[in-house]
Structure formats: structure tokens, C-alpha cells
Coordinates of C-alpha atoms and ligand atoms in Angstrom, one line a residue:
X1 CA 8.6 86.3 88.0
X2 CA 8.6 85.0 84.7
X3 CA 12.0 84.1 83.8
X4 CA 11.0 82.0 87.1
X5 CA 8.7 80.2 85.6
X6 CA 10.6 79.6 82.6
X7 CA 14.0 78.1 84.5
X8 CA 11.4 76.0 86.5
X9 CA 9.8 74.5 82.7
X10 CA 13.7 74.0 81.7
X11 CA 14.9 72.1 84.5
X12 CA 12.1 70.1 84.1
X13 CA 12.1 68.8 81.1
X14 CA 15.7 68.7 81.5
X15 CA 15.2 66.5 84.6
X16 CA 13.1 63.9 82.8
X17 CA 10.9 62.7 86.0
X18 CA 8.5 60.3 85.7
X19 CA 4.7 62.3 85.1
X20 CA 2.5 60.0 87.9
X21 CA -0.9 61.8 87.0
X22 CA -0.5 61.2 83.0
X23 CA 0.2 57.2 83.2
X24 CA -2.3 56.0 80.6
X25 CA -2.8 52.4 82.9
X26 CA -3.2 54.0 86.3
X27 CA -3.8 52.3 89.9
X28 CA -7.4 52.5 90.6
X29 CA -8.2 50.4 93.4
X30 CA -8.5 51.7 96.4
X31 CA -9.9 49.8 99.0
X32 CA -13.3 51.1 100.5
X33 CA -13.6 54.4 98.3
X34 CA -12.9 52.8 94.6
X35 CA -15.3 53.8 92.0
X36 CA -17.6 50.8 91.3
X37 CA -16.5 51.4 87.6
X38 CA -13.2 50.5 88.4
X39 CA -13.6 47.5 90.5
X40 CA -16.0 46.2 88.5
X41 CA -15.5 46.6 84.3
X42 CA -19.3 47.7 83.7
X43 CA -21.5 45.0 82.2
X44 CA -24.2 44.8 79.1
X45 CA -27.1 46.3 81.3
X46 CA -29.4 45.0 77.8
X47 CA -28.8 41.5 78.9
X48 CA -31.8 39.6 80.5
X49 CA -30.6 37.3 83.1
X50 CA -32.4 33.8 81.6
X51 CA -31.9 30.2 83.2
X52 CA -33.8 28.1 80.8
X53 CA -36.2 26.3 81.9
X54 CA -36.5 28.3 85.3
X55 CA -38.4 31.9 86.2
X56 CA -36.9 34.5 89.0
X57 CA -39.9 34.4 91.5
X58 CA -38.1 36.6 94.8
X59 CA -34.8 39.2 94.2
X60 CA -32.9 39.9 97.4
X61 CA -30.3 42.5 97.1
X62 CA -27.8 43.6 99.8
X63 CA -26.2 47.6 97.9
X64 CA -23.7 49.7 99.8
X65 CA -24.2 53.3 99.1
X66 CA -22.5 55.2 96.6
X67 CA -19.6 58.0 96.8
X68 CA -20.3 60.2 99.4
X69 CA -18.6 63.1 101.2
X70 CA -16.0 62.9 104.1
X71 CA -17.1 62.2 107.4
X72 CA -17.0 65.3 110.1
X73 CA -13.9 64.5 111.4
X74 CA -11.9 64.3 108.1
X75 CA -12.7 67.6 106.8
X76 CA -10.5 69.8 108.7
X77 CA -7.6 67.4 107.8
X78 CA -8.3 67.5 103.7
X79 CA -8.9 70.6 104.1
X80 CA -5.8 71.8 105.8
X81 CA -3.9 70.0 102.5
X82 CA -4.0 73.6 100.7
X83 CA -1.0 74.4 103.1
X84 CA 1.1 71.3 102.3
X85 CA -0.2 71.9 98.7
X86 CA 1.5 75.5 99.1
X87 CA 4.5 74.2 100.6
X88 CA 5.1 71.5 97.9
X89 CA 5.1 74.4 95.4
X90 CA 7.2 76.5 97.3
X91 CA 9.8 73.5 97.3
X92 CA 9.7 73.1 93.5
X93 CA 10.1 76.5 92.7
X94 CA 13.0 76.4 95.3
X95 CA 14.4 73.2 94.0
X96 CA 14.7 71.7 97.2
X97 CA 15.1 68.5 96.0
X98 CA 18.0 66.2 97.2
X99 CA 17.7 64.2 94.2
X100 CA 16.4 65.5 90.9
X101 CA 15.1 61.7 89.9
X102 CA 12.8 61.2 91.9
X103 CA 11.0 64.2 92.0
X104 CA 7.3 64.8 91.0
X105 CA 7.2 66.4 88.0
X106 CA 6.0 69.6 86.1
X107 CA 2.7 68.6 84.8
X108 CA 1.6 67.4 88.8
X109 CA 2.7 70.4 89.8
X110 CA 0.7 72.3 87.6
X111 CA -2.2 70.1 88.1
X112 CA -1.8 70.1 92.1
X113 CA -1.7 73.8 91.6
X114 CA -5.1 74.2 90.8
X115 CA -6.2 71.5 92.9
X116 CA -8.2 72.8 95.6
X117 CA -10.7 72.2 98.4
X118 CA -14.6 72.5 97.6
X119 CA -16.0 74.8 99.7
X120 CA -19.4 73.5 99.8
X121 CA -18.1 69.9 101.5
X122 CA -18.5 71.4 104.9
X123 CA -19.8 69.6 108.2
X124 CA -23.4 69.9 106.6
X125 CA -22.9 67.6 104.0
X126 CA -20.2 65.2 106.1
X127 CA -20.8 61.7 104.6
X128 CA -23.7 62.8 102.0
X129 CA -24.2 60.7 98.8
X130 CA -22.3 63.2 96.4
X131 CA -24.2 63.3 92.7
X132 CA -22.0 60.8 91.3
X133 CA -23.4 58.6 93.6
X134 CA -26.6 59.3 93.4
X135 CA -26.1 58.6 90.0
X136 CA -24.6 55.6 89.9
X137 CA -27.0 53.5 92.3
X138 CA -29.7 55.3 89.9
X139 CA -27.9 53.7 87.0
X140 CA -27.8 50.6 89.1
X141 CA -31.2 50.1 89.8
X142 CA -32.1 50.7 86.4
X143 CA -29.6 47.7 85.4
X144 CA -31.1 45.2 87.6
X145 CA -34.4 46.3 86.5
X146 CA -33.9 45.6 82.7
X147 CA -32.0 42.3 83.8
X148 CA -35.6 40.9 85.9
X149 CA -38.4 42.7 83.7
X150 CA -40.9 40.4 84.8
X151 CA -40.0 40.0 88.3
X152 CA -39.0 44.0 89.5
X153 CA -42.3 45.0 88.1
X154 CA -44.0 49.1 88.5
X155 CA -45.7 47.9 91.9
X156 CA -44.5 49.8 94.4
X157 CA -45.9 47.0 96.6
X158 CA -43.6 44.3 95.7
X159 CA -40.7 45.6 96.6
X160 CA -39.8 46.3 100.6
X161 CA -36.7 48.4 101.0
X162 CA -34.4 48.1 104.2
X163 CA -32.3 51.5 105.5
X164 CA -31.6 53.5 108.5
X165 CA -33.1 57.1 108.9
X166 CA -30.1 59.2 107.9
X167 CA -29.4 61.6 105.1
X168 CA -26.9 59.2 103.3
X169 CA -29.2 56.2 103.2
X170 CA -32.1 58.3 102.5
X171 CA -30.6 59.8 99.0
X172 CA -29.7 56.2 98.6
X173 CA -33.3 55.0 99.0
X174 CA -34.0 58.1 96.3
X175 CA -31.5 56.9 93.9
X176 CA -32.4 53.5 93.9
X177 CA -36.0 53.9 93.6
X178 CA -36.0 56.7 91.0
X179 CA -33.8 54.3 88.8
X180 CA -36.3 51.7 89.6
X181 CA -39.1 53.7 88.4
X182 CA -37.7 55.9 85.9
X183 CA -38.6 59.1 88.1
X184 CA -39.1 60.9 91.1
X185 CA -41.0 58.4 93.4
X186 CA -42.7 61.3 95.9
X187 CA -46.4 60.1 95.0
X188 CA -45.2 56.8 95.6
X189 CA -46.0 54.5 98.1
X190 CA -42.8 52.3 98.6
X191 CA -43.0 49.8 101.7
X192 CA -39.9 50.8 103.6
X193 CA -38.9 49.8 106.9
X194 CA -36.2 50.7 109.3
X195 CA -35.3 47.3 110.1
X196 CA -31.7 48.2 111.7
X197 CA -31.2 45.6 114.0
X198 CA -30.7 43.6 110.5
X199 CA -28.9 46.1 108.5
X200 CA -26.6 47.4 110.8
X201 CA -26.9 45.2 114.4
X202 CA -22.7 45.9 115.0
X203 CA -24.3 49.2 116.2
X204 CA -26.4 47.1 118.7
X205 CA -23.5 44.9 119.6
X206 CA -21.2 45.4 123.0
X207 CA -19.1 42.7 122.6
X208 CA -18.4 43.1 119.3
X209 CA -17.6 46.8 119.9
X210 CA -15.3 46.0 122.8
X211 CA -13.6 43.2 121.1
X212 CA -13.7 44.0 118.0
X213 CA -15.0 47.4 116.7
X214 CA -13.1 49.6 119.4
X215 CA -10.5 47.3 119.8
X216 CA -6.8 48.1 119.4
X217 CA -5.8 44.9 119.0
X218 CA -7.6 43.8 115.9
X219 CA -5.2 46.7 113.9
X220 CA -2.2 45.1 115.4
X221 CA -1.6 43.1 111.5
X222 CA -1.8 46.7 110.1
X223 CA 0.2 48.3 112.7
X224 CA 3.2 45.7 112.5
X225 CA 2.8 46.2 108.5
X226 CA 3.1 49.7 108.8
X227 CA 5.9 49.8 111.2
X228 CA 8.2 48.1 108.8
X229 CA 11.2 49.5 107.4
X230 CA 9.7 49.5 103.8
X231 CA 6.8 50.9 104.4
X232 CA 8.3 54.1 106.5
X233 CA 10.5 53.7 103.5
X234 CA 7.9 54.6 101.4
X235 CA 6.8 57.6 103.5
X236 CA 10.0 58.6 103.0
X237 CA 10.4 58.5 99.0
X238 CA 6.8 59.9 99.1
X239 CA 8.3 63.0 101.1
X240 CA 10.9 63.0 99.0
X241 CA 8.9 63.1 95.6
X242 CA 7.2 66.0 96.9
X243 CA 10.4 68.1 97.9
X244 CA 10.6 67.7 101.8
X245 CA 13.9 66.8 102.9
X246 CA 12.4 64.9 106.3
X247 CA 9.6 62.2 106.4
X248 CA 5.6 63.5 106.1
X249 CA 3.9 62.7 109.2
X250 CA 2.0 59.7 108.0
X251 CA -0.9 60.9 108.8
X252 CA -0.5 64.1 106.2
X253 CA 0.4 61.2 104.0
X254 CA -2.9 59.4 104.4
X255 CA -5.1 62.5 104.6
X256 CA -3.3 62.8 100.4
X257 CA -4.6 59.3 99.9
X258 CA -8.0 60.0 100.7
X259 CA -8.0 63.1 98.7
X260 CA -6.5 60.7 95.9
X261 CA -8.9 58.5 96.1
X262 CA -12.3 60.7 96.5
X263 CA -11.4 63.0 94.2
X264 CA -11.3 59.7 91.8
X265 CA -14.5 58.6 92.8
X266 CA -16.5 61.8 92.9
X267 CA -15.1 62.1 88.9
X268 CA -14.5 59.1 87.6
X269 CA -12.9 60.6 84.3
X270 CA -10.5 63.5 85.7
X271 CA -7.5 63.6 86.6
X272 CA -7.3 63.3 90.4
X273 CA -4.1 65.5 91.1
X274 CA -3.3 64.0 94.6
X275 CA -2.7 60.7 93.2
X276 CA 0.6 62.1 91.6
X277 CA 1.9 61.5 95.3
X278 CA 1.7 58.1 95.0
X279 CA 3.6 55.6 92.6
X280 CA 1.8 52.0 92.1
X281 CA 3.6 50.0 94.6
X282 CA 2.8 52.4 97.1
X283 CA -1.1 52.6 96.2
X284 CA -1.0 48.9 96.2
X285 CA 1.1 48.9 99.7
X286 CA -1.5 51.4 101.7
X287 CA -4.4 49.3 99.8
X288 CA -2.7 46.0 101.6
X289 CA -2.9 47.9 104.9
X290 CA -6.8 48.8 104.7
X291 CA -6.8 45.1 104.1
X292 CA -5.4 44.5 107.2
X293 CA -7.9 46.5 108.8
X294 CA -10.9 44.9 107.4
X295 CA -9.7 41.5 106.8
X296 CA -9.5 41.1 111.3
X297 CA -12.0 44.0 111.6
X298 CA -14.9 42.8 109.4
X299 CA -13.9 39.7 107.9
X300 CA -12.1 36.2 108.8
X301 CA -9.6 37.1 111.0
X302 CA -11.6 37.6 114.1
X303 CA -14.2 34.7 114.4
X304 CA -17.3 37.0 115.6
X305 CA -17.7 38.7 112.4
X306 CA -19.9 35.9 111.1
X307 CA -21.8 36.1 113.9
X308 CA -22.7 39.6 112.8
X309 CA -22.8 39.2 109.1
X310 CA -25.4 36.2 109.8
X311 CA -28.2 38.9 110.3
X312 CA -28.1 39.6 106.9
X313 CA -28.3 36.0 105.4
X314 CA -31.0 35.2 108.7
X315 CA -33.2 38.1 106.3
X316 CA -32.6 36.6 103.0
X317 CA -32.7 32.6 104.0
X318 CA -36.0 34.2 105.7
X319 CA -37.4 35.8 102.8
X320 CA -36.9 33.0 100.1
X321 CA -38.2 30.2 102.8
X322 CA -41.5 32.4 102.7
X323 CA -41.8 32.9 99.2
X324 CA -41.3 28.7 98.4
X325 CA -43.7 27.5 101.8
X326 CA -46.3 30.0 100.2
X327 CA -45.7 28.6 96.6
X328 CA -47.8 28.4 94.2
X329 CA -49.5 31.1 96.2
X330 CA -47.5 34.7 95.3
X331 CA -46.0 36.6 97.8
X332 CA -45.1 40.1 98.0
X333 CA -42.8 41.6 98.1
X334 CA -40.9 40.3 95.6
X335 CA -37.7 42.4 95.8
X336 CA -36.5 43.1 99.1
X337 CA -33.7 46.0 99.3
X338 CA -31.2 46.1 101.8
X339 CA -29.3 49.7 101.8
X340 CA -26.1 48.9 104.0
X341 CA -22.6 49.9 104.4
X342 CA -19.2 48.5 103.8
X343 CA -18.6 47.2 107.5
X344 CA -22.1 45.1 106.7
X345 CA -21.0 43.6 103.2
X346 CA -17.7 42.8 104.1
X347 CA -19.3 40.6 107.0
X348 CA -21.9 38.9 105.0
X349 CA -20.0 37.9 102.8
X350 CA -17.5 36.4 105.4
X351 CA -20.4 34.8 106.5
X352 CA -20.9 33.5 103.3
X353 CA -17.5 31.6 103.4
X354 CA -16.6 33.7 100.0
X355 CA -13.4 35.4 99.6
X356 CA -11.7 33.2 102.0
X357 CA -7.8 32.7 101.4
X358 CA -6.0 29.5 102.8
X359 CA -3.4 31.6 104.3
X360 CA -4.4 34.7 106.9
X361 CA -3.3 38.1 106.3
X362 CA -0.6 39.5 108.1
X363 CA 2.0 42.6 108.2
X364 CA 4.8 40.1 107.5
X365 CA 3.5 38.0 104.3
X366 CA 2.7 40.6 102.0
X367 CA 5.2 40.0 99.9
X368 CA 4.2 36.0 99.4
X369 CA 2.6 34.7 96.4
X370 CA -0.4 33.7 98.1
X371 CA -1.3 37.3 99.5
X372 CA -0.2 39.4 96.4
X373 CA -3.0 37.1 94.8
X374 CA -4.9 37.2 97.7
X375 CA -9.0 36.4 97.8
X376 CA -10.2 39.2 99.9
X377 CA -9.5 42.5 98.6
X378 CA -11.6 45.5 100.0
X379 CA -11.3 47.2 96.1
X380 CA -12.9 44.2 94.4
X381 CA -15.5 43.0 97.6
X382 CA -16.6 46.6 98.7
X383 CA -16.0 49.5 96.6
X384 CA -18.9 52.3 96.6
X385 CA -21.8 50.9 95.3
X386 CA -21.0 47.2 96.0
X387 CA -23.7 44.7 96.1
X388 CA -24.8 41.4 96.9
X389 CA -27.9 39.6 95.4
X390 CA -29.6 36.4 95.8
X391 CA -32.0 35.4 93.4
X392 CA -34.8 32.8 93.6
X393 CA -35.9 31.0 90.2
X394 CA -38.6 28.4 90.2
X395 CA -37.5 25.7 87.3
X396 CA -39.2 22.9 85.8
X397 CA -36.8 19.9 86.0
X398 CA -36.1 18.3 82.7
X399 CA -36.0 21.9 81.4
X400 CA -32.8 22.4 81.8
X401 CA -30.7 19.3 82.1
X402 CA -28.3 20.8 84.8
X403 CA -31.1 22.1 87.0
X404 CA -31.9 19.0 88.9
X405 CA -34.2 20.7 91.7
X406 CA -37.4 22.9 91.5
X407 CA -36.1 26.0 93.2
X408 CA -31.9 27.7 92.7
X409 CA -30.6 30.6 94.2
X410 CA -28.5 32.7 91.9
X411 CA -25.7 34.5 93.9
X412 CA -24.5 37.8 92.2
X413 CA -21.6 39.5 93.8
X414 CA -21.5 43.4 91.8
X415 CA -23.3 42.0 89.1
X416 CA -21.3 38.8 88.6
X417 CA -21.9 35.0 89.2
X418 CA -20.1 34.8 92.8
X419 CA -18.1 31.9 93.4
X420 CA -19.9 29.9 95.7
X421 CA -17.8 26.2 96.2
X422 CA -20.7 23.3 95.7
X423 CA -22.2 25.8 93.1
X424 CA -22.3 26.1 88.7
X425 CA -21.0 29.4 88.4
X426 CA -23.5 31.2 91.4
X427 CA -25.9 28.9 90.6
X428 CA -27.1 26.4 93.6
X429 CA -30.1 24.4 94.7
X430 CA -32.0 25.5 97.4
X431 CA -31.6 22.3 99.5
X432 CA -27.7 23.0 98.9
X433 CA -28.6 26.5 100.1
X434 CA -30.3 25.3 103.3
X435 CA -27.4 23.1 104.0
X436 CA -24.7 25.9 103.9
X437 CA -26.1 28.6 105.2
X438 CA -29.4 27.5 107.3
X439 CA -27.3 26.9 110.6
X440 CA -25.8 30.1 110.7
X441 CA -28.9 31.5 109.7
X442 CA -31.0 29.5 112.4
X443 CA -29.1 30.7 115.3
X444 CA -28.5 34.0 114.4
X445 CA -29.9 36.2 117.4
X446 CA -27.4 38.2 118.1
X447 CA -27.5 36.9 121.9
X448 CA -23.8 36.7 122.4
X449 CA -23.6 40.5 122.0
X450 CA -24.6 41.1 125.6
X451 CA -22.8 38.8 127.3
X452 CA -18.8 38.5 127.2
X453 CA -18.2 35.7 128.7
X454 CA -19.6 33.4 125.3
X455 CA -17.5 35.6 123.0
X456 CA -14.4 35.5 124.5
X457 CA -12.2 33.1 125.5
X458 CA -10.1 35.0 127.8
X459 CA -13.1 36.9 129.6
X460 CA -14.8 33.5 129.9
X461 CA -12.2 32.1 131.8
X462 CA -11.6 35.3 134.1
X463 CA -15.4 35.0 134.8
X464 CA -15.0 31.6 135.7
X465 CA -12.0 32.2 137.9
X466 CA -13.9 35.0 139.1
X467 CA -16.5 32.7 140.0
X468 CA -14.7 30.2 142.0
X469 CA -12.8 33.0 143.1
X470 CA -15.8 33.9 145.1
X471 CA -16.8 30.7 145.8
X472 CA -13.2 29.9 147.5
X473 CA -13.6 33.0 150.0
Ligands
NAG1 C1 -22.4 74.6 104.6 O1 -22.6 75.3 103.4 C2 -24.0 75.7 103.1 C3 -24.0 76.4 101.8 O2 -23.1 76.0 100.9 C4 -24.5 76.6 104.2 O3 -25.9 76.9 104.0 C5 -24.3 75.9 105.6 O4 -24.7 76.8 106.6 C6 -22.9 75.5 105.8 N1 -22.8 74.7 107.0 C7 -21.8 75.0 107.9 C8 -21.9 74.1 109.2 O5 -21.0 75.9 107.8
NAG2 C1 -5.5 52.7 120.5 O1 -4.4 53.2 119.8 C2 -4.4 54.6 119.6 C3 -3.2 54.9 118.8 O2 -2.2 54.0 118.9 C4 -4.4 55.3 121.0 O3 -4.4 56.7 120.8 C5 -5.6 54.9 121.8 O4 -5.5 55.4 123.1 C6 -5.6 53.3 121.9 N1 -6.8 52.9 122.6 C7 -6.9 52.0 123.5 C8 -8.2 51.7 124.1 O5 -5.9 51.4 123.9
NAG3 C1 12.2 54.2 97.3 O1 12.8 54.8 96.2 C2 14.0 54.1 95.8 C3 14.6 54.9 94.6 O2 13.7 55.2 93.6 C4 13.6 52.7 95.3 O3 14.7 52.0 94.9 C5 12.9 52.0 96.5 O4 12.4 50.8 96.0 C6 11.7 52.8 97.0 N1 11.2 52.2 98.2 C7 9.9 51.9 98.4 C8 9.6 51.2 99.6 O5 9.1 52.3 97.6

């Protein structure tokens, strides 16, 4: 056994392969599970956000959850990657590889080797916030916190938080709230409402679902993407990499992303041995295809998504009309808190017109200039922890020569001035506001969601037909 092992360090070095898990720039985006360190380089959470000549009166924050655990359904399938993991040593120690340069090499295998599934992600814990995200929407909270000293104050009654009863957004509501107030919150009493026709109303949506959510056709751009000859191409020199001298099922293929990617997430700083699967044009490739997904399945390629993503701008166009009708009289709450999801996010922010490329995304453009520096990316606009805010100042005109009306909205995207067009760098009027967003906002109701006919061209005109159809006879 041991001169085994040392023939199988010889050929190694011997074979000189390229070490995927020791690259000191690694890929790190990767699409809905990145780590919101690495879509977003942290900021100085010191800083206090100041616009002379202007106070923040109301903070509005839209926050996805953090890391959290596979869903049900995935378990089994990450789980079953300690027999490919097996086989993949087996193959190295057999040599069974067709051609020595491109094989993965001996520092992933040794790092793969004592890769192995955590018992204690079971059905259980499917989907629960894992510490490291409970940690960082902690940290989180505490940032924004230090940022608006005056206005996210130790009143547990000027804040209103928005989530749905389930364990995930319940740690979340923990997190945030003992970051907020620099401890367990039990004793407590933090206005909280379960508001989910706001938060999540896809849920409450049939046409959405059927043309939409549950529809086949809105993956048809990932689908022709992934049924082109490069990118079974890539399946292929994956396979290859790993010793198998026919193509991984795809599937098997992705179940190693996801391990790739949450083992990343749930520890930032290690090594996350899956990855060494993967080179960078292929992370970047299976990153374009969740793209895909989302860009028709959430964002601008399917028109309706505004229409969903609206519910969320209808709550924060509500909450700052409220707090300057009732000026100089204070309102509370002051903060309102919107735990969401990634689906909800990527939709307000398409409702927001941000992130919006001039040409769509498809499975045949990906190698054009305008879609390798494409606007909407899932890694940069939703990665865990992703947020939204909106902040109301009240200024003083003349105090700041560039403020030219009493009350702005600051728009943050992750922490960042977001790029709003008509705005100074996230920084717009209200009246500006109103303008953009108020319509949308105004007839946001949702109503289309139970009737197919408005939604949908085609049905519309088979209910029509239908109609005269009936008439006719
Ligand atoms: C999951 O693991 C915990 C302990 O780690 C155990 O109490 C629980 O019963 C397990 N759940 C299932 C469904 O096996
Ligand atoms: C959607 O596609 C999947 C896989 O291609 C297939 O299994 C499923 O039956 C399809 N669903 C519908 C409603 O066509
Ligand atoms: C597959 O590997 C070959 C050889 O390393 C390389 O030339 C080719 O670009 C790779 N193809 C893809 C799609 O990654």
C-alpha cells in the first residue's frame, strides 16, 4: 500500500497539472449562493452615512437571508457525492486518465479525500440559516446601525419588521435584531408582522406560477445554452479532470457545483474542495446559465415580474409617503424591515428599472461583449445576505447646494449608492421618486394574478375566441 502511495506522489509531480483548489485569485461568484463577502468587498462599517445639510428621518430595508442549509430535496443528491468522491479516487489511484494534462491534481485529491458530508444537515435543518449566516446578517444589522445612529435608535417600537413564519426567516429576524440591539432580544417587544402578501405575494399568484414560476418555457434560454456543444464540452473535460473516461450526468455535475459553492459560503476562508472540479471558465459558464434562469424567471425577460416586484416598492413608496404627509409630526416606525428571499429581490429590483442591459440574455450571445459585461448578474444583485435600502433624509435647501428639494431618498443596493438614472450617485428627490416609481406603485394589487386572460396574450385571445366561439353556436 505504500509504495502505492508513493508512485501516485511521483507521477504527480511528474505530471505537473494544474492545482484548481490552491489558485491564490479564485472564482467566487456564484450566482444565488455567493458569500456576501465576495460579492460585495466589505465596507468601513465606522463610517456615518452624512448628507450635509439633510437628516435620515425613515430607513426602509428590503435583506435576503443569509447562508442556509440545502433544501429537502437536495440532500440526498450531495449526499450521495461520497460515492462519486470514492470513485474519483479509485480512478487516480488507477490512473485512469486518457490524458495526463488535464487531470486534477494531487493536492485536490488529497483535499477531496477528506471532504465529506455533514451529518447533522439532515431533512431537519433543510434550508436553515447555518451560523455563518446568522452571523453575518448579525454583523449586518450592526453596520447599518452604526451608519444611522440617530435614526435606528434602542426603541424597539420604531422599527416594524416584515417575515413569514418559518424557521429560516425566524433565525433571520434573530440575527438581525440581536445585531440591532447588541443582544438576545427575548424580553423584547419588536413590532413584527407577517405581512406575506407583500414579502412573498408570487406565493399568492396563479398566473404568475403558471406562466412563469412552473413554467417550462421561461428556462428555454438556459436549456438552449446548455444544449450547446461547448457547454456538453465542458461536462466533458469536467469528466475528464476527474478520471471518467465518459461524460458525468450533468446533473452529478451540478449537484458538485452546489457543494462547491455552499461549502464556500458556509466558510468563507477554507478551502472548498469541490471547487477543484471546476476551472474559471466553467464557474463563470454554469454562473451564465443561473442567469438565464433568473434573468426570464424573476427579472426582465418575462414582463410580469414587475408586476410582482411592485409589492415591494407599493410598501416602501407607502411608508415614506406616511412619514412626509405626517411631517413635522414623527412617525413610527422609523425602520421598517423586510426579510425576503432572492426570487423577491431579484424582482424589485427589476421593478426598479436597475440592472437592466440594452441587449436580453440568451443561450446564443454569451460570448458577446455586451453580455460578458453584462448588468444583471445574480452573484453581484442577490448573493446571501443581499439587500436593498431606501432612505428618507429631510434637508434644508441652501444647505447643501446640490440638494434642491426638502425631502431625498437614498437608494443603497448591498451597502452601495445604487445606480438609479436621473439620480447623484443613489441620491434622488422625492418628487423624482414619485415620478418613477409612484405608477407602478399605485396600481400594484396584484389583481392580474387571478385572472389569465390580462396576463397573457395568447390565453386572452383563446378566451376571446372562446367567447365568440360560443356566441357563434
Ligand atoms: C437530524 O439530526 C438531529 C440530531 O443531529 C436529530 O435529532 C434529528 O432527529 C434528525 N432528523 C432526521 C429527520 O433524521
Ligand atoms: C418541464 O421539463 C422537465 C424536464 O425537461 C420535465 O420533466 C417536465 O415534465 C416538464 N414540465 C412540463 C409541465 O412540461
Ligand atoms: C476543454 O479542454 C480543452 C483542453 O484543455 C480546451 O482546449 C477546451 O477549451 C476545453 N473546453 C471547454 C468548453 O472548456
Amino acid at each position: 500500500m505504500r509504495w502505492l502511495a508513493i508512485t501516485v506522489l511521483v507521477t504527480a509531480v511528474a505530471g505537473q497539472e494544474p492545482c484548481l483548489s490552491v489558485d491564490e485569485n479564485p472564482y467566487l461568484l456564484f450566482g444565488s449562493k455567493t458569500a456576501y463577502l465576495f460579492a460585495n468587498h466589505a465596507l468601513n462599517t465606522n463610517r456615518v452615512h452624512e448628507i450635509p445639510g439633510c437628516q435620515p428621518t425613515a430607513f426602509w430595508l428590503a435583506s435576503r437571508h443569509g447562508s442556509n442549509n440545502p433544501e429537502a430535496s437536495e440532500i440526498p443528491k450531495l449526499q450521495h457525492l461520497t460515492d462519486l468522491k470514492n470513485n474519483i479516487l479509485d480512478n487516480y489511484r488507477n490512473r485512469n486518465f486518457r490524458n495526463t494534462n488535464r487531470k486534477i491534481c494531487s493536492t485536490d485529491v488529497e483535499l477531496l479525500e477528506r471532504w465529506q458530508w455533514n451529518p447533522y444537515i439532515n431533512t431537519t435543518f433543510a434550508e436553515g440559516l447555518t451560523s455563518e449566516g446568522y452571523m453575518t446578517t448579525q454583523q449586518l444589522a450592526r453596520a447599518w446601525k452604526q451608519r444611522y445612529p440617530g435614526l435606528l435608535t434602542d426603541n424597539p417600537h420604531d422599527y416594524l419588521v416584515k417575515y413569514v413564519d418559518e424557521p429560516l426567516y425566524s433565525a433571520s429576524f434573530r440575527a438581525f435584531t440581536d445585531g440591532m440591539f447588541r443582544g438576545p432580544t427575548e424580553g423584547l417587544d419588536i413590532p413584527k408582522e407577517n405581512d406575506e402578501k407583500t414579502i412573498r405575494p408570487y406565493k399568492f399568484c396563479p398566473a404568475w406560477k403558471n406562466n412563469v414560476g412552473e413554467n417550462n418555457d421561461t428556462l428555454s434560454q438556459m436549456h438552449i445554452f446548455q444544449s450547446k456543444q461547448e457547454y456538453k464540452e465542458m461536462i466533458t473535460n469536467i469528466s475528464l479532470r476527474l478520471g471518467f473516461n465518459y461524460g458525468i450526468n450533468p446533473e452529478i455535475v451540478y449537484s458538485m457545483y452546489q457543494m462547491c459553492r455552499y461549502n464556500k459560503a458556509w466558510d468563507n476562508a477554507a478551502i472548498s474542495q469541490w471547487c477543484a472540479a471546476f476551472t474559471r471558465e466553467d464557474l463563470k459558464r454554469i454562473e451564465y446559465a443561473e442567469d438565464l434562469e433568473t434573468y426570464y424567471k424573476y427579472g426582465y425577460g418575462t414582463p410580469q415580474n414587475q408586476n410582482i416586484g411592485c409589492s415591494l416598492l407599493r410598501d416602501m413608496m407607502g411608508f415614506f409617503t406616511k412619514h412626509i404627509e405626517n411631517d413635522p409630526q414623527p412617525q413610527q416606525p422609523r425602520a421598517q424591515i423586510n426579510l425576503i428571499d432572492s426570487p423577491m429581490l431579484l424582482m424589485l429590483l427589476t421593478a426598479m428599472n436597475t440592472h437592466q442591459d440594452t441587449a436580453p440574455l440568451t443561450g446564443d450571445n454569451y460570448h458577446t461583449s455586451p453580455i460578458q459585461a453584462r448588468k444583471w448578474t445574480t452573484s453581484k444583485m442577490s448573493p446571501f445576505n443581499a439587500n436593498a435600502a431606501a432612505i428618507l433624509y429631510k434637508c434644508t435647501i441652501n444647505g447643501n447646494f446640490q440638494v434642491k428639494e426638502r425631502y431625498q431618498v437614498l437608494f443603497l443596493e448591498n451597502e452601495y449608492p445604487m445606480y438609479v438614472e436621473g439620480c447623484r450617485v443613489g441620491l434622488c428627490d422625492w418628487s423624482y421618486v414619485v415620478n418613477k416609481f409612484g405608477a407602478l406603485a399605485n396600481t400594484c394589487d396584484l389583481k392580474f394574478c387571478n385572472s389569465a386572460v390580462k396576463i397573457n396574450g395568447f390565453s386572452a385571445l383563446f378566451a376571446v375566441l372562446v367567447y365568440f366561439g360560443l356566441k357563434l353556436v
